[in-house]
mmCIF file of C-alpha atoms in Angstrom:
data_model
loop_
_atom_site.group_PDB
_atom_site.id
_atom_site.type_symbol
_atom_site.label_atom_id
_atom_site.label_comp_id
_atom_site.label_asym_id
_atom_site.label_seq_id
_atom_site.Cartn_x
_atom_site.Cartn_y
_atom_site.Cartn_z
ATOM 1 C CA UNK P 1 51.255 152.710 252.373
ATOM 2 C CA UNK P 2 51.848 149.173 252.431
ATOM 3 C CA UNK P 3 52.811 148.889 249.056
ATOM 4 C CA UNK P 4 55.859 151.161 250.172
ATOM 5 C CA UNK P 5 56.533 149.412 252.771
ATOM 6 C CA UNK P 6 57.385 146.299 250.861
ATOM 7 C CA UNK P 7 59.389 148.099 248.238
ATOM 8 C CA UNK P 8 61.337 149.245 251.486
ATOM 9 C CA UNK P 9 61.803 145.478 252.462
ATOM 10 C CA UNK P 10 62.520 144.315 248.958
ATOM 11 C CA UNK P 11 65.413 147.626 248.730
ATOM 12 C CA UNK P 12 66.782 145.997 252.755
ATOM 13 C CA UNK P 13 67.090 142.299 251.067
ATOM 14 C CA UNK P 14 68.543 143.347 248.232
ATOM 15 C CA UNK P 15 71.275 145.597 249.890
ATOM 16 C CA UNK P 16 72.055 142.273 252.624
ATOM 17 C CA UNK P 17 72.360 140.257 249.322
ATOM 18 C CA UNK P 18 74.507 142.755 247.798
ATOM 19 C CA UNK P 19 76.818 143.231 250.610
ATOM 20 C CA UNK P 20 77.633 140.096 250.634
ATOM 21 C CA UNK P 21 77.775 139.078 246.764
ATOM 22 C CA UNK P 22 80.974 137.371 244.960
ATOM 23 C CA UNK P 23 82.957 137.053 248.856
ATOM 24 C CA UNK P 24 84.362 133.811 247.286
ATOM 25 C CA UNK P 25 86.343 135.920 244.907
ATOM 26 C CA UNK P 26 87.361 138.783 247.604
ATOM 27 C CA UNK P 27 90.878 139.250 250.053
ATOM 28 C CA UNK P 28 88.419 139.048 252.776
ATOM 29 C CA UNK P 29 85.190 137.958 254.204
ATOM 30 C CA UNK P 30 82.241 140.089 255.226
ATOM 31 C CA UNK P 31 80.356 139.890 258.380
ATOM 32 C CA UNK P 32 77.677 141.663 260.837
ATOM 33 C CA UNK P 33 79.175 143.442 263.022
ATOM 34 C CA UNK P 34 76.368 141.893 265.585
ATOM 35 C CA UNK P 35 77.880 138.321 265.701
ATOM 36 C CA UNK P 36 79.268 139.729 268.854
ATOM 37 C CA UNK P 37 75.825 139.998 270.028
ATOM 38 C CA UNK P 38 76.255 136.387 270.833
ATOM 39 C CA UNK P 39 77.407 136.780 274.173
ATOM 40 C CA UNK P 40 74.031 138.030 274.959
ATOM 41 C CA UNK P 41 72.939 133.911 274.549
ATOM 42 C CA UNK P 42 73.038 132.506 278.038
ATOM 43 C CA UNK P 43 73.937 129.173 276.239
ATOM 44 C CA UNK P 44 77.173 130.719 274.657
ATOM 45 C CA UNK P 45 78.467 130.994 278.815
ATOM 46 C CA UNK P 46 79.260 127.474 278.388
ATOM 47 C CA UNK P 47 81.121 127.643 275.211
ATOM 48 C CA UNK P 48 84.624 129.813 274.398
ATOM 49 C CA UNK P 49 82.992 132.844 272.824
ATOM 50 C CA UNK P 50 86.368 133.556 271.223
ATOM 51 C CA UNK P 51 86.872 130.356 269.220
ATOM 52 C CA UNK P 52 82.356 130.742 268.641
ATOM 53 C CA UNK P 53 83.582 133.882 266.906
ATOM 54 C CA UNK P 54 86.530 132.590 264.979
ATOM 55 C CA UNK P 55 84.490 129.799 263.999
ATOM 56 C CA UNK P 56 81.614 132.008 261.834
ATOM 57 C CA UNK P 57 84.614 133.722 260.780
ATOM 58 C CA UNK P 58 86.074 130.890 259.177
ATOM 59 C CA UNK P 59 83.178 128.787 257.807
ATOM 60 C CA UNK P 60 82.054 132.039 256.101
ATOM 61 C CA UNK P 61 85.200 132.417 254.548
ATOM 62 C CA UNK P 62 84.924 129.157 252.975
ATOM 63 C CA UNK P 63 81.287 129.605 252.202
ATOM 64 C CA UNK P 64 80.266 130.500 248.555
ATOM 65 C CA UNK P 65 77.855 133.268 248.518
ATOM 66 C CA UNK P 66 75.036 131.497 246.716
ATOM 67 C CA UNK P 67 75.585 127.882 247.769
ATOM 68 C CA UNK P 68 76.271 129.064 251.225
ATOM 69 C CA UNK P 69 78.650 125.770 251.562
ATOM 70 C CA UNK P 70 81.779 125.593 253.259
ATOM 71 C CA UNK P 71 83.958 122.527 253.062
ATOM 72 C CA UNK P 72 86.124 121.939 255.882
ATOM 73 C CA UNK P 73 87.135 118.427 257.942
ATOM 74 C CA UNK P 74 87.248 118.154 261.625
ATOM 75 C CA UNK P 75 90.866 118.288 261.705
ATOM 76 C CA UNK P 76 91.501 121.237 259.589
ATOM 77 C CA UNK P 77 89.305 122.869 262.389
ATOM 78 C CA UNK P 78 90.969 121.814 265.377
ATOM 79 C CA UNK P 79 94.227 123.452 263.964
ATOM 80 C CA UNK P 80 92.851 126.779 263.160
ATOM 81 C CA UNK P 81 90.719 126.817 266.769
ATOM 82 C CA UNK P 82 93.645 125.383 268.336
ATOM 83 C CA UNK P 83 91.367 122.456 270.030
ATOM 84 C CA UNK P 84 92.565 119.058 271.271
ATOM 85 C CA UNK P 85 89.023 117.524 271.758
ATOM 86 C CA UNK P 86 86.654 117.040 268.709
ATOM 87 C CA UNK P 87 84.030 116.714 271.289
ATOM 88 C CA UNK P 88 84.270 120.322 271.947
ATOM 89 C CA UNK P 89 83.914 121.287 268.128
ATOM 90 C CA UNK P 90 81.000 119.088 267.750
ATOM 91 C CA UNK P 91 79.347 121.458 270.893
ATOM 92 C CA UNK P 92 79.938 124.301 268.796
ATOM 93 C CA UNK P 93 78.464 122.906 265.792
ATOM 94 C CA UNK P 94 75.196 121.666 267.744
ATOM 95 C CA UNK P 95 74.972 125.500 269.248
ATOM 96 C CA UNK P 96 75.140 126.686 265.518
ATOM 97 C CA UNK P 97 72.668 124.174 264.960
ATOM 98 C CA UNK P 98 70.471 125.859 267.484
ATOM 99 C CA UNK P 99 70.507 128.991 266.687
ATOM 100 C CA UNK P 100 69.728 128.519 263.010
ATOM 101 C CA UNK P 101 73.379 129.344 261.630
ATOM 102 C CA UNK P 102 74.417 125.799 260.199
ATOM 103 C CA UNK P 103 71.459 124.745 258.691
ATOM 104 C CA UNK P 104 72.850 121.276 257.519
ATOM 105 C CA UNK P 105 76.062 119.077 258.074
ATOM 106 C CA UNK P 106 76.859 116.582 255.276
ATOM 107 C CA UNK P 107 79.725 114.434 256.258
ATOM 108 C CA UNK P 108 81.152 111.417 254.085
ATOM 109 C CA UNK P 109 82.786 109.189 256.333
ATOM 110 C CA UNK P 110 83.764 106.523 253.696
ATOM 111 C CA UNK P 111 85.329 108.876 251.169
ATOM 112 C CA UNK P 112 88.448 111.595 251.409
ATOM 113 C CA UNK P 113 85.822 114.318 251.400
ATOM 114 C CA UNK P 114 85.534 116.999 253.598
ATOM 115 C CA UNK P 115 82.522 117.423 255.580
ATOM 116 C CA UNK P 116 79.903 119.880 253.540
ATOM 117 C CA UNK P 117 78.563 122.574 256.068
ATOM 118 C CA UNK P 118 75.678 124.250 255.437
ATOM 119 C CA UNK P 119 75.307 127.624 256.276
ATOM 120 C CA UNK P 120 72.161 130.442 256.034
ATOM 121 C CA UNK P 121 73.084 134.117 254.442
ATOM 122 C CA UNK P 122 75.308 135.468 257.291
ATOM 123 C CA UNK P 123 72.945 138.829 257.132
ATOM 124 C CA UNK P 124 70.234 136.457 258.294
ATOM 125 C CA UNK P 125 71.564 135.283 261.670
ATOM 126 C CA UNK P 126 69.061 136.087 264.235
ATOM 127 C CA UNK P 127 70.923 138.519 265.890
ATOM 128 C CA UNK P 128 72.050 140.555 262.666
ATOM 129 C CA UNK P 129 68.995 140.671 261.503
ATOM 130 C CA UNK P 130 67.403 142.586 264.370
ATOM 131 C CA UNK P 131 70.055 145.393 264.058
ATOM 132 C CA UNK P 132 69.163 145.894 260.292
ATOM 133 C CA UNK P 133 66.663 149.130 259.892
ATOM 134 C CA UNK P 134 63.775 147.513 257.986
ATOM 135 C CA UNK P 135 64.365 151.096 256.055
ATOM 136 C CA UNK P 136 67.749 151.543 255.564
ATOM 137 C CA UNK P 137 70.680 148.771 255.596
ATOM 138 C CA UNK P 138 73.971 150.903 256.343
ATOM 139 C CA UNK P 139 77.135 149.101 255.327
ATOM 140 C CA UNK P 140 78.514 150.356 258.855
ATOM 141 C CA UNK P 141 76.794 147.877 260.337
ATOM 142 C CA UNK P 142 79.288 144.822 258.743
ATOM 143 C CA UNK P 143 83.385 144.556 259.001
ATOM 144 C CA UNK P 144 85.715 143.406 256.619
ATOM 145 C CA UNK P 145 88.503 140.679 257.595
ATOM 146 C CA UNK P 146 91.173 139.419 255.411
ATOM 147 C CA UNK P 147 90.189 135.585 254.910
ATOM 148 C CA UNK P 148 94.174 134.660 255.203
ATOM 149 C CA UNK P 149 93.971 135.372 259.437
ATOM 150 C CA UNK P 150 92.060 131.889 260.093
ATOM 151 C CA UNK P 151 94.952 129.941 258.386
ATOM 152 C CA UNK P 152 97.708 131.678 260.222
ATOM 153 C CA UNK P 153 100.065 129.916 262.852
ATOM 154 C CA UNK P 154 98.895 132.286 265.800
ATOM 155 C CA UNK P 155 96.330 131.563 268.702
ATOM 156 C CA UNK P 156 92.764 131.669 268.468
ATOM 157 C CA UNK P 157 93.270 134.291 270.884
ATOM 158 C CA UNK P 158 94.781 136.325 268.492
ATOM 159 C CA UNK P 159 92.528 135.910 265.225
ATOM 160 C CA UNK P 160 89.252 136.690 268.027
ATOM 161 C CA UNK P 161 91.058 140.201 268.712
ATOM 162 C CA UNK P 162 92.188 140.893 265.495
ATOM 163 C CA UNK P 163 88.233 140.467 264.208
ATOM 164 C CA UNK P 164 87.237 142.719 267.001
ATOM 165 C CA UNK P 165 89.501 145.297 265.927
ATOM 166 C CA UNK P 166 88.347 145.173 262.510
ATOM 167 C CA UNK P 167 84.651 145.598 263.658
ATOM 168 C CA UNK P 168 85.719 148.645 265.664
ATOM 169 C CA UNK P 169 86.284 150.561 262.400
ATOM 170 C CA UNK P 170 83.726 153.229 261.428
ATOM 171 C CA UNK P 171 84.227 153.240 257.710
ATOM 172 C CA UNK P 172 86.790 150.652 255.566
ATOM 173 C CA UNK P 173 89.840 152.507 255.269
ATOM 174 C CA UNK P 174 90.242 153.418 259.328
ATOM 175 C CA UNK P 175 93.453 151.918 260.187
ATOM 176 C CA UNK P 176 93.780 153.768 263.601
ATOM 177 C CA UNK P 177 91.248 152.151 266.392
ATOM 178 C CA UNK P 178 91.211 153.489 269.777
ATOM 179 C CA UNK P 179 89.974 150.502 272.437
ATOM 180 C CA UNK P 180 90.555 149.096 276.017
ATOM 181 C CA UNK P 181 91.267 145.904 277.608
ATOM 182 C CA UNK P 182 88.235 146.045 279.100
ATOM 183 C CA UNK P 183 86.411 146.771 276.128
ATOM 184 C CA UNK P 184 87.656 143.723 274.360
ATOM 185 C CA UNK P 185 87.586 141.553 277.471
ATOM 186 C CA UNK P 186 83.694 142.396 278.151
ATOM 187 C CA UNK P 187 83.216 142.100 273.537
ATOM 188 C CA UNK P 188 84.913 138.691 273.530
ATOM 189 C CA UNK P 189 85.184 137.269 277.465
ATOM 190 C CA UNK P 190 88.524 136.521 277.784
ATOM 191 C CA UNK P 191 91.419 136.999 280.187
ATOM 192 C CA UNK P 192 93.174 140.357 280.532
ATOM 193 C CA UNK P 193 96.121 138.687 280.427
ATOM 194 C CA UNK P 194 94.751 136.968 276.760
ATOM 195 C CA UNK P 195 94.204 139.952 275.644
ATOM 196 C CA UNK P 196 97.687 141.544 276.269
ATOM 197 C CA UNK P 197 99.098 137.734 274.879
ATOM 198 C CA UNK P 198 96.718 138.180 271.948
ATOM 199 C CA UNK P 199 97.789 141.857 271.501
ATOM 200 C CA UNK P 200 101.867 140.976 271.956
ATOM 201 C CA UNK P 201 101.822 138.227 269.144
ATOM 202 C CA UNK P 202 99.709 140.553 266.681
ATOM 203 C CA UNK P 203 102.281 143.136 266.862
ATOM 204 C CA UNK P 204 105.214 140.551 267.109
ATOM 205 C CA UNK P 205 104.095 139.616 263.173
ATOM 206 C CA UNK P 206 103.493 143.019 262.031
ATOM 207 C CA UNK P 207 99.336 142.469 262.041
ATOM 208 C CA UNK P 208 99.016 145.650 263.891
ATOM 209 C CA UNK P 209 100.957 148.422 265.866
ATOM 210 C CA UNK P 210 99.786 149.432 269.423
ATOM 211 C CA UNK P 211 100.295 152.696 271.169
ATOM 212 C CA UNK P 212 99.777 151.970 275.029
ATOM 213 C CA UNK P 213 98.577 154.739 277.167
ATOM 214 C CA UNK P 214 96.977 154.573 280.987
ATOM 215 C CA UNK P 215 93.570 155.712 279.975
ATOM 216 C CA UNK P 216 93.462 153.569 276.428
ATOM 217 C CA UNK P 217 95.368 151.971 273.536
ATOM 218 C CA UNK P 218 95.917 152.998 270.282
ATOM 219 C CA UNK P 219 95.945 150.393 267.460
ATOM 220 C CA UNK P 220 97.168 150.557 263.802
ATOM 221 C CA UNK P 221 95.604 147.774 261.826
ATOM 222 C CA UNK P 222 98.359 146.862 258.905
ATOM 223 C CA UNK P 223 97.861 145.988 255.638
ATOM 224 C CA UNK P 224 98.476 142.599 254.703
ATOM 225 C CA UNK P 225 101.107 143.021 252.460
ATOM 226 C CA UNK P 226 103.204 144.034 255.874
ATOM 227 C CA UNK P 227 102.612 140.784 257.819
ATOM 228 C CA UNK P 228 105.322 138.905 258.512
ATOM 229 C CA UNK P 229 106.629 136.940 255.149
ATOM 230 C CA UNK P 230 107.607 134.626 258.280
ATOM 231 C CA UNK P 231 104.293 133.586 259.117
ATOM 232 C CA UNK P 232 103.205 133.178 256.105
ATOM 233 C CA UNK P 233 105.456 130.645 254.685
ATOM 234 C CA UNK P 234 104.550 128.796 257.976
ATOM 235 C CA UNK P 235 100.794 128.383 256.941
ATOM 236 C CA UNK P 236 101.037 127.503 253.571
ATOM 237 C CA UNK P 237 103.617 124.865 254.749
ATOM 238 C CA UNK P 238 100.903 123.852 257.297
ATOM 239 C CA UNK P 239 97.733 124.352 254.506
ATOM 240 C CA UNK P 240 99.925 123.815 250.969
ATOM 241 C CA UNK P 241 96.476 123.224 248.926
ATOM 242 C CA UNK P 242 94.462 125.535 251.044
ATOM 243 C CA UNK P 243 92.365 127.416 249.071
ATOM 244 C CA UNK P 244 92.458 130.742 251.402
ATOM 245 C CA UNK P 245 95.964 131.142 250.386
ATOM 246 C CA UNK P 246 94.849 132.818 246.841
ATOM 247 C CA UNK P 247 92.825 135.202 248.393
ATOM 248 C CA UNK P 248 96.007 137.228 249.937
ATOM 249 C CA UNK P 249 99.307 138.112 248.824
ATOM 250 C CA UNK P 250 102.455 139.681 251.004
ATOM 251 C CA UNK P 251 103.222 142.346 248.292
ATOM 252 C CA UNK P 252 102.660 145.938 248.483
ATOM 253 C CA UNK P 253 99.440 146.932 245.565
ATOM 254 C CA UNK P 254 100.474 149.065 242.813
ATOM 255 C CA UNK P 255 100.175 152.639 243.371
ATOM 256 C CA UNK P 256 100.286 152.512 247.506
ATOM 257 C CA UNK P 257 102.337 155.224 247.860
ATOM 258 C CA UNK P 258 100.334 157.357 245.455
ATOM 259 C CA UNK P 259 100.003 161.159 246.184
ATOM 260 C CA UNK P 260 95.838 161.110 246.410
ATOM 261 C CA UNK P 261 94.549 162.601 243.653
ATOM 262 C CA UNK P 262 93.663 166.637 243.895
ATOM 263 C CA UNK P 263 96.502 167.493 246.256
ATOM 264 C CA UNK P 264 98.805 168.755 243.189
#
């Protein structure tokens, strides 16, 4: 009995590694879908959940899946969290800290290096790794989100909704997500009227497509290869040697508009 029980542990670790293998090389990042469990942290009441969230989202972009290291500078970061005061980056960093998330910050103050963050397999957050079934690991419990968002030119508002959205999909190819305001607003604690801001300038570059109705709104998630060519040519003028920008591209894959296969 307990000899199963291991092998059933061993299959669960394996899976978490395996969801999460080669991300350097992938479009987009992989996460829990219970990062937004984080609200549940009386400590995170003091902190912008938004920009906490946008924050993982970024560092585990940069993060290699074996070294778990993301290289980053304090600058770079108040640009993409839209943040005047490095004082309240460093508060986000020392709740990471905390919570077990960064295990280790390496920063070289007398060279041109970026500071080297380290961070723990994001399957092994606290809070993710209480939702995992000890049995079964069910890939419905991460989202995918393309790794070119956290460079964009729009608010932190914006990249915080657009993860939510993705996290709201039930399986990967679900481009149609049915949600509130108040859904979001209680997921992510902002402003309604943040929300409707955040929701405006997704759809103003072609990230999404909404369909307001009194009772709920409907929202298309795009592909990348429809975002605006506008925006980005904006961040790779603001990140030229940035090395999210290979992980994306504005064209349209071969074979899109494919008939699916069997319907001849």
């Amino acid at each position: 009995m307990l000899r199963n029980s291991i092998r059933g542990n061993q299959r669960s670790v394996n899976k978490k590694e395996e969801i999460v293998v080669r991300q350097k090389e992938l479009p987009f990042v992989i996460l829990p879908k219970a990062v937004f469990l984080l609200k549940r942290n009386p400590e995170t009441q003091r902190y912008s959940l938004f920009r906490l969230i946008v924050l993982l989202g970024y560092l585990y972009s940069l993060a290699m899946t074996r070294e778990k290291m993301a290289k980053t500078s304090y600058s770079e970061l108040k640009k993409i969290l839209n943040l005047k005061s490095k004082s309240t980056l460093q508060e986000l960093f020392k709740f990471l800290e905390r919570e077990g998330i960064v295990s280790e910050r390496v920063f070289h103050f007398r060279t041109s290096q970026k500071t080297e963050i380290i961070l723990i397999n994001s399957m092994e957050i606290p809070y993710v790794a209480q939702s995992w079934s000890e049995e079964k690991v069910r890939e419905d419990l991460v989202f995918k989100v393309p790794k070119l968002l956290y460079i964009l030119p729009i608010s932190p508002f914006s990249k915080a909704v657009y993860m939510y959205l993705c996290s709201l999909r039930q399986y990967a190819s679900q481009s149609i997500i049915r949600t509130t305001t108040r859904e979001i607003r209680e997921a992510l604690r902002m402003k309604k009227k943040n929300i409707i801001l955040a929701l405006n300038e997704l759809e103003s570059h072609s990230l999404i497509k909404t369909v307001r109705t009194k009772k709920e709104t409907r929202i298309e998630i795009l592909p990348t290869y429809k975002w605006s060519s506008e925006l980005l040519s904006e961040a790779r003028e603001l990140y030229p040697d940035h090395p999210l920008l290979s992980t994306g591209t504005n064209k349209e894959p071969p074979g899109t508009n494919r008939e699916p296969p069997g319907t001849n």
